[in-house]
Coordinates of C-alpha atoms in Angstrom, one line a residue:
M808 CA 79.3 -188.0 -118.8
P809 CA 75.9 -189.6 -118.5
H810 CA 74.1 -188.8 -115.3
H811 CA 71.3 -191.4 -115.6
H812 CA 69.8 -193.7 -118.1
R813 CA 66.7 -195.8 -118.6
P814 CA 66.3 -198.9 -120.8
R815 CA 65.4 -198.1 -124.4
P816 CA 63.0 -200.8 -125.8
S817 CA 63.1 -201.6 -129.5
H818 CA 59.9 -203.7 -129.5
S819 CA 56.3 -202.7 -129.3
S820 CA 54.2 -203.4 -126.2
H821 CA 52.4 -206.4 -127.9
G822 CA 55.7 -208.2 -128.5
S823 CA 56.0 -207.9 -132.3
F824 CA 58.9 -205.9 -133.7
V825 CA 58.0 -202.5 -135.0
S826 CA 60.8 -201.1 -137.2
P827 CA 61.5 -197.4 -136.8
P828 CA 60.5 -195.6 -140.0
T829 CA 63.9 -194.1 -140.4
G830 CA 65.8 -197.2 -139.2
L831 CA 69.5 -197.1 -139.6
T832 CA 69.5 -193.9 -141.7
D833 CA 68.2 -192.0 -138.7
L834 CA 71.0 -193.4 -136.5
A835 CA 73.6 -192.6 -139.2
R836 CA 72.6 -188.9 -139.3
C837 CA 73.1 -188.6 -135.5
S838 CA 76.1 -187.1 -133.8
T839 CA 78.2 -189.9 -132.4
A840 CA 80.9 -190.0 -129.7
F841 CA 82.6 -192.8 -127.8
L842 CA 82.4 -192.8 -124.0
P843 CA 85.4 -194.8 -122.6
S844 CA 85.2 -196.7 -119.4
D845 CA 87.1 -199.1 -117.1
P846 CA 87.5 -201.9 -118.2
A847 CA 87.6 -201.0 -121.8
R848 CA 84.9 -203.4 -122.9
T849 CA 82.4 -201.6 -120.8
G850 CA 82.7 -198.4 -122.9
R851 CA 79.6 -197.2 -124.8
V852 CA 78.9 -195.3 -128.0
A853 CA 76.5 -192.3 -127.7
F854 CA 74.1 -191.3 -130.5
W855 CA 72.1 -188.1 -130.3
R856 CA 70.2 -185.9 -132.8
P857 CA 72.0 -182.7 -133.6
D858 CA 68.8 -180.7 -133.2
G859 CA 68.3 -182.0 -129.6
T860 CA 64.9 -183.5 -130.3
G861 CA 65.6 -186.6 -128.2
A862 CA 67.5 -189.9 -128.5
P863 CA 67.2 -191.9 -131.7
D864 CA 65.6 -195.3 -131.9
L865 CA 67.5 -198.5 -132.2
P866 CA 67.4 -200.2 -135.7
A867 CA 65.7 -203.5 -136.2
A868 CA 67.0 -206.6 -134.4
T869 CA 69.0 -204.5 -131.9
D870 CA 67.7 -204.7 -128.4
R871 CA 70.6 -203.5 -126.2
G872 CA 70.7 -199.8 -125.5
A873 CA 69.7 -197.2 -123.0
V874 CA 68.9 -193.6 -122.9
G875 CA 71.2 -191.3 -121.0
E876 CA 71.9 -187.6 -120.6
P877 CA 75.6 -186.9 -121.3
T878 CA 77.1 -183.4 -121.3
V879 CA 78.7 -182.3 -124.6
A880 CA 80.7 -179.4 -125.6
V881 CA 79.0 -176.9 -127.9
G882 CA 80.7 -174.3 -130.0
P883 CA 84.3 -172.9 -129.9
D884 CA 83.8 -171.0 -126.7
G885 CA 83.6 -174.0 -124.4
D886 CA 79.9 -173.9 -123.8
T887 CA 78.3 -177.2 -122.7
R888 CA 74.8 -178.6 -122.7
T889 CA 73.1 -181.8 -121.5
I890 CA 71.5 -183.8 -124.3
E891 CA 69.4 -187.0 -124.5
A892 CA 71.4 -189.7 -126.2
L893 CA 71.1 -193.4 -127.0
L894 CA 74.0 -195.2 -125.2
V895 CA 74.9 -198.5 -126.9
P896 CA 77.5 -201.0 -125.7
T897 CA 80.6 -201.2 -127.9
A898 CA 80.0 -204.8 -129.0
T899 CA 76.4 -203.9 -130.0
A900 CA 77.5 -200.7 -131.7
L901 CA 80.1 -202.4 -134.0
P902 CA 77.7 -203.7 -136.7
L903 CA 75.7 -200.4 -136.5
L904 CA 78.7 -198.2 -137.1
T905 CA 80.1 -200.3 -139.9
R906 CA 76.8 -200.1 -141.8
A907 CA 75.8 -196.6 -140.8
R908 CA 78.9 -195.0 -142.1
L909 CA 77.7 -195.8 -145.7
A910 CA 74.1 -194.7 -145.1
P911 CA 72.9 -191.7 -147.1
G912 CA 73.5 -188.5 -145.2
A913 CA 75.7 -190.1 -142.5
S914 CA 77.1 -187.5 -140.2
P915 CA 80.9 -186.9 -140.2
S916 CA 81.2 -188.2 -136.6
T917 CA 79.2 -191.4 -137.4
A918 CA 81.3 -192.0 -140.5
F919 CA 84.4 -191.5 -138.5
W920 CA 83.5 -194.0 -135.8
G921 CA 82.5 -196.4 -138.5
A922 CA 85.9 -196.2 -140.0
A923 CA 87.4 -196.6 -136.5
A924 CA 85.3 -199.8 -136.1
L925 CA 86.7 -201.3 -139.3
L926 CA 90.3 -200.4 -138.2
A927 CA 89.7 -202.1 -134.8
L928 CA 88.2 -205.2 -136.4
R929 CA 91.2 -205.4 -138.8
I930 CA 93.6 -205.2 -135.9
A931 CA 91.7 -207.9 -134.0
A932 CA 91.6 -210.1 -137.1
D933 CA 95.4 -209.9 -137.4
G934 CA 95.7 -211.3 -133.8
K935 CA 97.1 -208.0 -132.4
L936 CA 95.8 -208.6 -128.9
L937 CA 97.8 -208.3 -125.6
P938 CA 96.6 -209.1 -122.1
D939 CA 96.5 -206.2 -119.7
L940 CA 95.2 -205.0 -116.4
S941 CA 92.9 -201.9 -116.4
G942 CA 93.4 -199.0 -114.1
T943 CA 91.0 -200.7 -111.6
D944 CA 92.9 -204.0 -111.9
H945 CA 90.3 -205.8 -114.1
D946 CA 91.5 -208.2 -116.7
A947 CA 91.4 -206.7 -120.2
W948 CA 92.7 -207.1 -123.7
R949 CA 94.3 -204.2 -125.6
A950 CA 95.5 -203.8 -129.2
G951 CA 99.1 -204.5 -129.8
P952 CA 101.8 -204.9 -130.7
L953 CA 101.1 -202.5 -133.6
T954 CA 103.5 -202.2 -136.5
A955 CA 104.9 -198.9 -137.6
E956 CA 102.4 -198.9 -140.5
E957 CA 99.4 -199.6 -138.1
Q958 CA 100.5 -196.9 -135.7
E959 CA 100.7 -194.4 -138.5
R960 CA 97.2 -195.5 -139.6
V961 CA 95.9 -194.8 -136.1
R962 CA 97.5 -191.4 -136.0
M963 CA 96.2 -190.4 -139.4
L964 CA 92.6 -191.5 -138.5
A965 CA 92.8 -189.7 -135.2
A966 CA 93.9 -186.5 -137.0
A967 CA 90.7 -186.7 -139.0
M968 CA 88.5 -187.0 -136.0
P969 CA 85.6 -184.4 -136.1
A970 CA 85.2 -182.2 -133.1
V971 CA 81.8 -183.7 -132.3
A972 CA 83.3 -187.2 -132.2
H973 CA 85.2 -186.2 -129.0
S974 CA 82.9 -183.6 -127.6
V975 CA 82.0 -185.4 -124.4
P976 CA 84.2 -183.8 -121.6
L977 CA 86.3 -186.0 -119.4
G978 CA 85.0 -186.4 -115.9
T979 CA 88.4 -185.7 -114.4
A980 CA 88.4 -182.0 -115.3
P981 CA 88.8 -179.4 -112.5
P982 CA 85.7 -177.6 -111.5
R983 CA 84.4 -175.0 -113.9
S984 CA 86.8 -176.2 -116.6
L985 CA 86.4 -178.1 -119.8
L986 CA 88.7 -181.0 -120.6
L987 CA 88.1 -182.9 -123.8
P988 CA 89.7 -186.3 -124.6
A989 CA 92.8 -186.2 -126.8
R990 CA 91.9 -187.5 -130.3
E991 CA 94.5 -190.3 -130.6
R992 CA 94.0 -191.5 -127.0
L993 CA 90.3 -191.7 -127.4
L994 CA 90.7 -193.6 -130.7
R995 CA 93.0 -196.1 -129.0
S996 CA 90.5 -196.5 -126.1
F997 CA 87.8 -197.4 -128.7
V998 CA 90.1 -199.9 -130.4
D999 CA 90.9 -201.4 -127.0
A1000 CA 87.2 -201.6 -126.2
V1001 CA 86.6 -203.6 -129.4
V1002 CA 89.5 -206.0 -129.0
D1003 CA 88.6 -206.5 -125.3
G1004 CA 85.1 -207.7 -126.1
L1005 CA 85.6 -209.8 -129.2
P1006 CA 87.4 -212.8 -127.5
R1007 CA 84.8 -213.1 -124.7
T1008 CA 82.4 -215.5 -126.3
P1009 CA 80.1 -217.9 -124.2
A1010 CA 82.6 -220.8 -124.8
A1011 CA 85.7 -218.8 -124.1
P1012 CA 85.8 -219.6 -120.3
L1013 CA 85.7 -223.3 -121.1
V1014 CA 88.6 -223.1 -123.5
A1015 CA 90.6 -220.8 -121.2
A1016 CA 89.8 -223.0 -118.2
G1017 CA 88.6 -220.0 -116.2
P1018 CA 86.9 -216.6 -116.5
A1019 CA 90.1 -214.5 -116.6
F1020 CA 90.4 -212.8 -120.0
A1021 CA 87.5 -214.9 -121.3
A1022 CA 84.3 -214.0 -119.4
A1023 CA 82.3 -210.9 -120.4
P1024 CA 81.1 -210.0 -116.9
V1025 CA 83.3 -207.6 -115.1
R1026 CA 85.2 -209.3 -112.2
R1027 CA 88.2 -208.4 -110.3
P1028 CA 90.8 -211.2 -109.7
S1029 CA 91.6 -212.2 -106.1
P1030 CA 94.6 -210.5 -104.5
A1031 CA 96.8 -213.6 -104.8
H1032 CA 95.9 -214.1 -108.4
L1033 CA 96.3 -210.4 -109.2
A1034 CA 100.0 -210.5 -108.3
V1035 CA 100.6 -213.4 -110.7
V1036 CA 98.5 -211.8 -113.5
R1037 CA 100.4 -208.5 -113.1
D1038 CA 103.8 -210.2 -113.5
W1039 CA 102.6 -212.2 -116.4
V1040 CA 101.1 -209.1 -118.1
A1041 CA 104.3 -207.2 -117.6
D1042 CA 106.4 -210.0 -119.1
V1043 CA 104.2 -210.3 -122.1
S1044 CA 104.1 -206.6 -122.8
A1045 CA 107.9 -206.3 -122.5
T1046 CA 108.4 -209.2 -124.8
T1047 CA 106.0 -208.2 -127.5
E1048 CA 106.2 -204.4 -127.5
S1049 CA 109.9 -203.9 -127.2
G1050 CA 111.6 -202.3 -130.2
V1051 CA 114.4 -204.9 -130.0
R1052 CA 114.5 -208.7 -130.4
L1053 CA 117.6 -210.6 -129.3
S1054 CA 119.3 -213.6 -130.8
L1055 CA 122.5 -215.6 -130.1
R1056 CA 125.1 -216.2 -132.8
I1057 CA 127.2 -219.2 -131.8
E1058 CA 130.8 -219.0 -132.8
V1059 CA 133.3 -221.9 -132.6
S1060 CA 137.0 -221.7 -133.0
G1061 CA 139.7 -224.4 -133.3
L1062 CA 137.9 -226.5 -136.0
T1063 CA 140.8 -228.3 -137.8
T1064 CA 140.9 -231.8 -139.2
A1065 CA 144.4 -232.2 -137.7
E1066 CA 143.0 -231.9 -134.1
C1067 CA 142.8 -235.0 -132.0
A1068 CA 139.5 -236.9 -131.8
A1069 CA 136.9 -235.0 -129.7
E1070 CA 136.2 -238.0 -127.5
D1071 CA 139.8 -238.1 -126.3
R1072 CA 139.6 -234.7 -124.7
P1073 CA 138.5 -234.2 -121.2
R1074 CA 135.0 -232.8 -120.8
R1075 CA 134.8 -229.2 -119.4
S1076 CA 131.9 -227.8 -117.4
R1077 CA 131.2 -224.3 -116.2
A1078 CA 132.0 -225.3 -112.6
E1079 CA 135.4 -226.7 -113.6
D1080 CA 136.2 -224.1 -116.2
A1081 CA 139.9 -223.4 -116.3
P1082 CA 141.7 -220.2 -117.6
A1083 CA 142.0 -220.0 -121.3
T1084 CA 145.7 -220.6 -121.2
A1085 CA 145.2 -223.9 -119.3
R1086 CA 142.5 -225.3 -121.5
P1087 CA 143.3 -228.3 -123.7
P1088 CA 143.4 -227.5 -127.4
G1089 CA 140.2 -228.0 -129.4
P1090 CA 137.0 -226.3 -130.4
A1091 CA 135.8 -223.5 -128.1
F1092 CA 132.4 -221.9 -128.2
R1093 CA 131.1 -218.5 -127.4
A1094 CA 127.7 -216.8 -127.9
V1095 CA 127.5 -213.4 -129.4
L1096 CA 124.5 -211.2 -128.5
Q1097 CA 122.7 -209.8 -131.5
M1098 CA 119.9 -207.2 -131.7
H1099 CA 117.1 -207.2 -134.3
S1100 CA 114.7 -204.4 -135.0
V1101 CA 111.1 -205.2 -134.5
I1102 CA 110.0 -202.4 -136.8
D1103 CA 112.4 -203.5 -139.6
P1104 CA 113.4 -207.2 -139.2
S1105 CA 116.1 -206.8 -141.9
V1106 CA 118.1 -204.6 -139.5
V1107 CA 120.4 -206.6 -137.3
S1108 CA 123.5 -205.6 -135.3
D1109 CA 125.8 -207.0 -132.7
A1110 CA 125.0 -205.6 -129.2
A1111 CA 128.6 -204.4 -129.0
D1112 CA 128.0 -202.1 -132.0
A1113 CA 124.8 -200.7 -130.5
W1114 CA 126.5 -199.9 -127.2
S1115 CA 129.5 -198.3 -129.0
G1116 CA 127.2 -196.2 -131.3
A1117 CA 128.4 -197.9 -134.5
A1118 CA 124.8 -199.1 -135.1
T1119 CA 123.0 -195.9 -136.1
G1120 CA 119.5 -195.1 -137.1
T1121 CA 116.1 -195.3 -135.4
A1122 CA 115.1 -198.9 -136.4
F1123 CA 115.9 -200.1 -132.8
G1124 CA 113.6 -197.5 -131.3
P1125 CA 114.4 -194.7 -128.8
H1126 CA 115.1 -197.1 -125.9
A1127 CA 117.3 -199.7 -127.6
R1128 CA 119.7 -200.4 -124.7
R1129 CA 116.9 -200.5 -122.1
D1130 CA 114.8 -202.9 -124.3
A1131 CA 117.8 -205.1 -125.0
L1132 CA 118.7 -205.3 -121.3
L1133 CA 115.2 -206.2 -120.3
A1134 CA 115.0 -208.9 -123.0
L1135 CA 118.4 -210.2 -121.8
R1136 CA 117.2 -210.3 -118.2
R1137 CA 114.2 -212.4 -119.2
A1138 CA 116.5 -214.7 -121.3
A1139 CA 118.9 -215.1 -118.4
R1140 CA 116.0 -216.3 -116.2
V1141 CA 115.5 -219.4 -118.4
W1142 CA 119.1 -219.9 -119.3
P1143 CA 121.5 -218.8 -116.5
A1144 CA 124.5 -219.1 -118.8
L1145 CA 123.6 -215.6 -120.1
G1146 CA 124.0 -214.1 -116.6
P1147 CA 127.5 -212.8 -117.1
L1148 CA 126.3 -210.5 -119.9
L1149 CA 124.0 -208.7 -117.4
S1150 CA 127.0 -207.6 -115.3
A1151 CA 129.2 -206.7 -118.3
A1152 CA 129.7 -203.1 -119.2
V1153 CA 129.0 -204.1 -122.8
P1154 CA 126.9 -207.2 -123.2
D1155 CA 128.7 -208.4 -126.3
A1156 CA 129.6 -212.1 -125.9
V1157 CA 130.0 -214.9 -123.4
D1158 CA 132.2 -218.0 -123.5
L1159 CA 130.3 -221.3 -123.3
A1160 CA 131.3 -224.5 -121.6
D1161 CA 130.6 -228.0 -123.1
D1162 CA 127.7 -228.6 -120.7
E1163 CA 126.1 -225.3 -121.7
I1164 CA 126.3 -226.1 -125.4
T1165 CA 124.6 -229.4 -124.6
E1166 CA 121.8 -227.5 -122.8
L1167 CA 121.5 -225.2 -125.8
L1168 CA 121.0 -228.2 -128.1
G1169 CA 117.9 -229.2 -126.1
P1170 CA 115.7 -227.5 -123.5
A1171 CA 117.6 -224.2 -123.3
S1172 CA 117.0 -223.5 -127.0
E1173 CA 113.3 -224.3 -126.6
A1174 CA 113.0 -222.0 -123.6
L1175 CA 114.8 -219.2 -125.3
G1176 CA 112.7 -219.6 -128.4
A1177 CA 109.5 -219.2 -126.4
L1178 CA 110.9 -215.7 -125.5
G1179 CA 111.7 -214.9 -129.1
V1180 CA 115.4 -215.4 -128.7
Q1181 CA 116.7 -217.5 -131.7
V1182 CA 119.9 -219.4 -131.7
H1183 CA 122.0 -219.3 -134.9
W1184 CA 124.6 -222.1 -135.3
P1185 CA 127.6 -222.1 -137.6
R1186 CA 127.0 -223.5 -141.0
E1187 CA 130.0 -225.8 -140.8
L1188 CA 128.5 -227.7 -137.9
V1189 CA 126.0 -230.5 -138.7
R1190 CA 122.9 -230.4 -136.6
T1191 CA 120.8 -233.0 -138.6
F1192 CA 121.6 -235.8 -136.1
T1193 CA 118.3 -237.5 -135.1
A1194 CA 117.4 -240.3 -132.7
R1195 CA 114.0 -242.0 -133.1
A1196 CA 112.3 -245.2 -132.2
V1197 CA 111.3 -247.3 -135.3
I1198 CA 108.3 -249.6 -135.0
G1199 CA 107.6 -252.4 -137.5
P1200 CA 107.2 -256.1 -137.8
S1201 CA 109.4 -258.3 -135.7
P1202 CA 112.4 -259.9 -137.5
S1203 CA 111.3 -263.2 -135.9
A1204 CA 107.8 -263.1 -137.5
P1205 CA 107.2 -266.0 -139.8
G1206 CA 108.3 -265.3 -143.4
T1207 CA 109.8 -261.9 -142.5
H1208 CA 113.1 -260.9 -144.0
V1209 CA 114.3 -257.5 -142.9
T1210 CA 117.5 -255.9 -144.3
G1211 CA 116.7 -252.3 -143.5
D1212 CA 118.9 -252.2 -140.4
T1213 CA 122.2 -252.8 -142.3
P1214 CA 124.7 -250.4 -140.7
L1215 CA 126.0 -247.8 -143.1
T1216 CA 129.5 -248.5 -141.8
E1217 CA 129.3 -251.9 -143.6
Q1218 CA 128.5 -250.1 -146.8
A1219 CA 130.5 -248.0 -149.1
P1220 CA 131.0 -244.4 -147.7
G1221 CA 128.0 -242.3 -148.7
A1222 CA 126.0 -245.2 -150.0
A1223 CA 122.2 -245.0 -149.7
D1224 CA 120.4 -247.0 -147.0
T1225 CA 119.4 -250.5 -147.9
P1226 CA 115.6 -250.3 -148.4
Y1227 CA 113.2 -252.2 -146.3
Q1228 CA 112.3 -255.5 -147.9
E1229 CA 108.6 -256.3 -147.9
P1230 CA 107.8 -259.2 -145.5
T1231 CA 106.7 -262.4 -147.2
D1232 CA 103.3 -263.7 -146.3
P1233 CA 103.2 -267.5 -145.7
Q1234 CA 99.5 -267.6 -146.6
G1235 CA 100.2 -266.0 -150.0
P1236 CA 98.1 -263.6 -152.1
A1237 CA 94.8 -265.1 -150.9
R1238 CA 95.4 -263.6 -147.4
R1239 CA 95.9 -260.1 -148.9
A1240 CA 92.9 -260.4 -151.1
T1241 CA 90.5 -260.7 -148.2
S1242 CA 91.3 -257.2 -147.1
G1243 CA 91.2 -255.7 -150.6
T1244 CA 94.8 -254.3 -150.3
H1245 CA 98.3 -255.5 -150.6
L1246 CA 99.0 -254.9 -147.0
P1247 CA 99.8 -258.1 -144.9
S1248 CA 97.3 -258.8 -142.2
F1249 CA 99.6 -258.0 -139.2
L1250 CA 97.0 -256.4 -136.9
S1251 CA 95.8 -259.7 -135.5
A1252 CA 96.4 -260.6 -131.9
D1253 CA 99.2 -263.0 -132.6
S1254 CA 101.2 -260.5 -134.7
L1255 CA 104.6 -259.4 -133.5
L1256 CA 105.5 -255.7 -133.7
T1257 CA 108.6 -254.4 -132.1
F1258 CA 110.5 -251.2 -131.8
H1259 CA 114.2 -250.4 -131.9
W1260 CA 116.3 -247.2 -131.8
Q1261 CA 117.7 -245.7 -135.0
F1262 CA 120.2 -242.9 -135.2
A1263 CA 120.7 -241.0 -138.4
L1264 CA 122.9 -238.2 -139.7
G1265 CA 120.7 -236.4 -142.2
D1266 CA 119.4 -239.0 -144.5
H1267 CA 122.1 -241.6 -143.6
R1268 CA 121.5 -244.1 -140.9
L1269 CA 124.3 -244.7 -138.5
G1270 CA 125.7 -248.1 -137.6
R1271 CA 126.3 -249.5 -134.2
A1272 CA 130.0 -248.5 -134.1
E1273 CA 129.2 -244.9 -134.9
W1274 CA 126.4 -245.0 -132.4
D1275 CA 128.8 -246.1 -129.7
R1276 CA 131.2 -243.4 -130.7
L1277 CA 128.6 -240.7 -130.2
A1278 CA 127.4 -242.2 -126.9
E1279 CA 131.0 -242.3 -125.5
A1280 CA 132.0 -238.9 -126.7
G1281 CA 133.2 -236.5 -124.0
R1282 CA 132.1 -233.4 -125.8
P1283 CA 129.0 -232.2 -127.7
L1284 CA 131.1 -231.7 -130.8
V1285 CA 132.1 -235.0 -132.5
R1286 CA 134.1 -235.6 -135.7
L1287 CA 132.1 -238.0 -137.8
R1288 CA 132.2 -238.9 -141.5
D1289 CA 134.7 -236.0 -142.2
Q1290 CA 132.4 -233.4 -140.6
W1291 CA 131.8 -231.9 -137.2
V1292 CA 128.5 -233.0 -135.7
L1293 CA 126.7 -231.3 -132.7
V1294 CA 125.2 -234.0 -130.5
D1295 CA 124.1 -234.5 -126.9
P1296 CA 126.2 -237.4 -125.7
A1297 CA 123.8 -238.0 -122.8
Q1298 CA 120.9 -238.5 -125.2
A1299 CA 122.9 -241.0 -127.2
R1300 CA 123.9 -242.9 -124.1
R1301 CA 120.3 -243.1 -122.8
A1302 CA 119.0 -244.4 -126.1
R1303 CA 121.8 -247.0 -126.4
D1304 CA 121.3 -248.2 -122.8
Q1305 CA 117.5 -248.5 -123.4
E1306 CA 118.2 -250.5 -126.5
D1307 CA 120.7 -252.8 -124.8
R1308 CA 118.8 -253.5 -121.5
R1309 CA 115.3 -253.8 -122.9
T1310 CA 114.5 -257.5 -123.4
D1311 CA 110.8 -257.1 -124.2
R1312 CA 110.4 -254.9 -127.3
S1313 CA 107.1 -256.2 -128.4
L1314 CA 104.1 -254.0 -128.9
T1315 CA 100.5 -254.7 -129.3
P1316 CA 99.1 -253.8 -132.8
I1317 CA 96.9 -251.1 -131.3
D1318 CA 99.8 -249.5 -129.4
A1319 CA 102.0 -249.6 -132.4
L1320 CA 99.4 -248.0 -134.7
S1321 CA 98.7 -245.3 -132.1
A1322 CA 102.4 -244.5 -131.9
V1323 CA 103.0 -244.2 -135.6
L1324 CA 99.8 -242.2 -136.1
T1325 CA 100.7 -239.6 -133.4
G1326 CA 104.4 -239.6 -134.3
S1327 CA 105.6 -240.2 -130.7
T1328 CA 105.4 -242.6 -127.9
E1329 CA 106.6 -242.8 -124.3
I1330 CA 109.6 -245.0 -123.6
D1331 CA 110.9 -245.3 -120.0
G1332 CA 109.1 -242.1 -119.0
E1333 CA 110.5 -240.1 -121.9
R1334 CA 108.5 -239.0 -125.0
V1335 CA 110.4 -239.8 -128.2
E1336 CA 109.8 -239.4 -131.9
V1337 CA 108.6 -242.5 -133.7
R1338 CA 108.7 -243.6 -137.3
A1339 CA 107.1 -246.7 -138.9
S1340 CA 108.7 -249.2 -141.1
G1341 CA 107.5 -251.7 -143.7
P1342 CA 103.8 -252.4 -144.0
L1343 CA 103.0 -250.5 -140.8
A1344 CA 104.3 -247.3 -142.6
R1345 CA 102.2 -248.1 -145.6
L1346 CA 99.1 -248.5 -143.4
R1347 CA 99.8 -245.2 -141.7
D1348 CA 100.2 -243.4 -145.0
R1349 CA 96.9 -244.8 -146.3
I1350 CA 95.0 -244.0 -143.2
T1351 CA 96.3 -240.4 -143.2
A1352 CA 96.1 -239.9 -147.0
P1353 CA 93.9 -236.9 -148.1
E1354 CA 90.5 -237.5 -149.4
G1355 CA 90.5 -238.6 -153.0
A1356 CA 94.2 -239.8 -152.8
D1357 CA 94.2 -243.3 -154.4
G1358 CA 96.7 -245.9 -153.4
P1359 CA 99.4 -246.9 -155.9
D1360 CA 97.4 -250.0 -156.7
G1361 CA 94.1 -248.2 -157.1
S1362 CA 92.7 -250.0 -154.1
F1363 CA 91.3 -246.7 -152.7
A1364 CA 89.7 -245.2 -155.8
G1365 CA 86.4 -243.6 -155.0
I1366 CA 83.5 -246.0 -155.4
G1367 CA 81.0 -243.3 -156.4
Q1368 CA 77.3 -243.7 -156.4
P1369 CA 76.5 -247.5 -155.9
A1370 CA 74.7 -248.8 -159.0
G1371 CA 72.5 -251.2 -157.0
L1372 CA 71.3 -248.6 -154.5
A1373 CA 67.8 -247.3 -155.2
A1374 CA 68.7 -243.9 -153.7
T1375 CA 70.8 -240.9 -154.5
L1376 CA 73.5 -240.1 -151.9
R1377 CA 74.3 -236.5 -151.1
D1378 CA 77.9 -235.3 -151.3
Y1379 CA 78.7 -235.7 -147.6
Q1380 CA 77.2 -239.2 -147.7
L1381 CA 79.5 -240.2 -150.6
R1382 CA 82.4 -238.9 -148.6
G1383 CA 81.3 -241.0 -145.6
L1384 CA 80.8 -244.0 -147.9
N1385 CA 84.3 -243.7 -149.3
W1386 CA 85.8 -243.3 -145.9
L1387 CA 84.0 -246.4 -144.7
H1388 CA 85.3 -248.3 -147.7
R1389 CA 88.9 -247.1 -147.1
M1390 CA 88.9 -248.1 -143.4
T1391 CA 87.2 -251.5 -144.0
S1392 CA 89.6 -252.2 -146.9
L1393 CA 92.4 -251.8 -144.5
G1394 CA 90.9 -254.3 -142.1
L1395 CA 90.0 -251.6 -139.6
G1396 CA 86.8 -250.9 -137.8
C1397 CA 85.2 -247.5 -137.9
C1398 CA 82.4 -245.4 -136.6
L1399 CA 80.3 -243.0 -138.7
A1400 CA 79.2 -240.3 -136.3
D1401 CA 77.1 -237.9 -138.3
D1402 CA 74.3 -236.0 -136.6
M1403 CA 70.8 -237.5 -136.4
G1404 CA 68.7 -237.4 -139.5
L1405 CA 71.6 -237.0 -142.0
G1406 CA 71.3 -240.5 -143.5
K1407 CA 73.8 -242.7 -141.8
T1408 CA 71.8 -245.9 -142.3
I1409 CA 71.6 -245.7 -146.0
T1410 CA 75.3 -244.7 -146.2
L1411 CA 76.1 -247.9 -144.3
I1412 CA 74.0 -250.2 -146.4
F1413 CA 76.4 -250.6 -149.3
P1414 CA 79.5 -251.4 -147.2
V1415 CA 77.6 -254.0 -145.2
K1416 CA 76.1 -255.5 -148.3
S1417 CA 79.5 -255.7 -150.0
A1418 CA 81.0 -257.4 -146.9
C1419 CA 78.3 -260.1 -146.9

């Protein structure tokens, strides 16, 4: 390892850059080795001339490097010697290695570490980064999780490592003994050094809201923060690097059309769960634990088969049971209903009560999904039930005639929804012409926009009678329109109660437009999905339409280079001009916020002149 080093300047004394005569070619012909460190990003790449004539010079435009004197192994007898080498930080060495490997006369060791640099960059570009703590408890990134193909690529490249590329002995060797780093371990250390440094940009601490895993300077977390980070790192590693991924297959029994209506049965909860012989007849649920191979996602098996040995092969990895139990333990933390599987001799399946199914329809499923545990529902159960707030013109607005809320129960079974009828404008076409569109001017201060709840089953809107039936259901499984529907009755009740008790449903135009553009709004402290109706939906579609998308009436066709403008607009100015035209045609204000000196004034002249 290096005993001392001194800065290696790459500039002349008078300040101007003097390129070495041999440049990158000289560096490429050097012997090269990687010197790992803790944390990984502080590792360095050593370059030295094979003839021992001193350290090479840095190529042009590279000013980070130092000269050190590492000890290297020489010959097959274990002899060592101290040489003068150029020590370059890993981040600085990356572009040098990737170019030097192709230089004429590149040494085998330089070509090898150049190939290793490309492999590390490819792994990082694929997002294969995992948080970790180094041996000295510093925050660090490491490469992973690697696929079987990537692991094989690392092994094959490590097997081709020249002897010189790992000729710097480890400092942990016993006295008077020589211990060289293992090829694959040294290559993994280099890859980790690359991926540990790449995310640490100057802006990374601002995005990450802190220096941990973002700042380049080496800092140790505080003891209190260290415990939290260690637990988080362990959970992330166990989740992503396990050979097994879990899922739940929901099975339901007792689905017959001859059974009594679901809402007439008493609701069962886990706390009041009765023995199977005492339960009332009706649908019953259970969750079957399934195991998926991370290496080969097409391999899936019930956990019972894996425990019994029926699931053979190596796709689940050498520690399939252990990985499955660890993943199950993490899943049980976020959804306690899986707890009985942890104490079972064979974690095969668990019976679920109605309230647990309701949880699984909402937050429990999301929490499990965050851990990679997917929930598979039976195909015979309909899960396309949706509840959303609809925002549009008030039915009491002058000249408005809305028939879009006609309940489906008042139509023939399976009939399509009655379409929204365009509101009539008491001021006639002249009012529309002032805006250049066929949209009614409903964004004025005296306009009335309201919201109401809408329930739908797939593409079919439900009527109030069906709505009440869902809200009053005693179980999460309801027979509706000759099919079984999974629904959260509490959600339906909340929406119905909000609809019934809310007397003021009016919204200001700006609040309504904000809700439909973002797709959600907050109602009584709960964020709900929002959809627009009528002209408000048309306005949203036109605001969010891609560039160059014309309206059905041609009102947003590109206006191109203005004929009366004694100037030629650049492409970005034409884009800005068309955007200004689109917004003002919709009756909306807008702000053109290009950088200084890009020609905002001349871009604005034509829209202002047209409006005069």
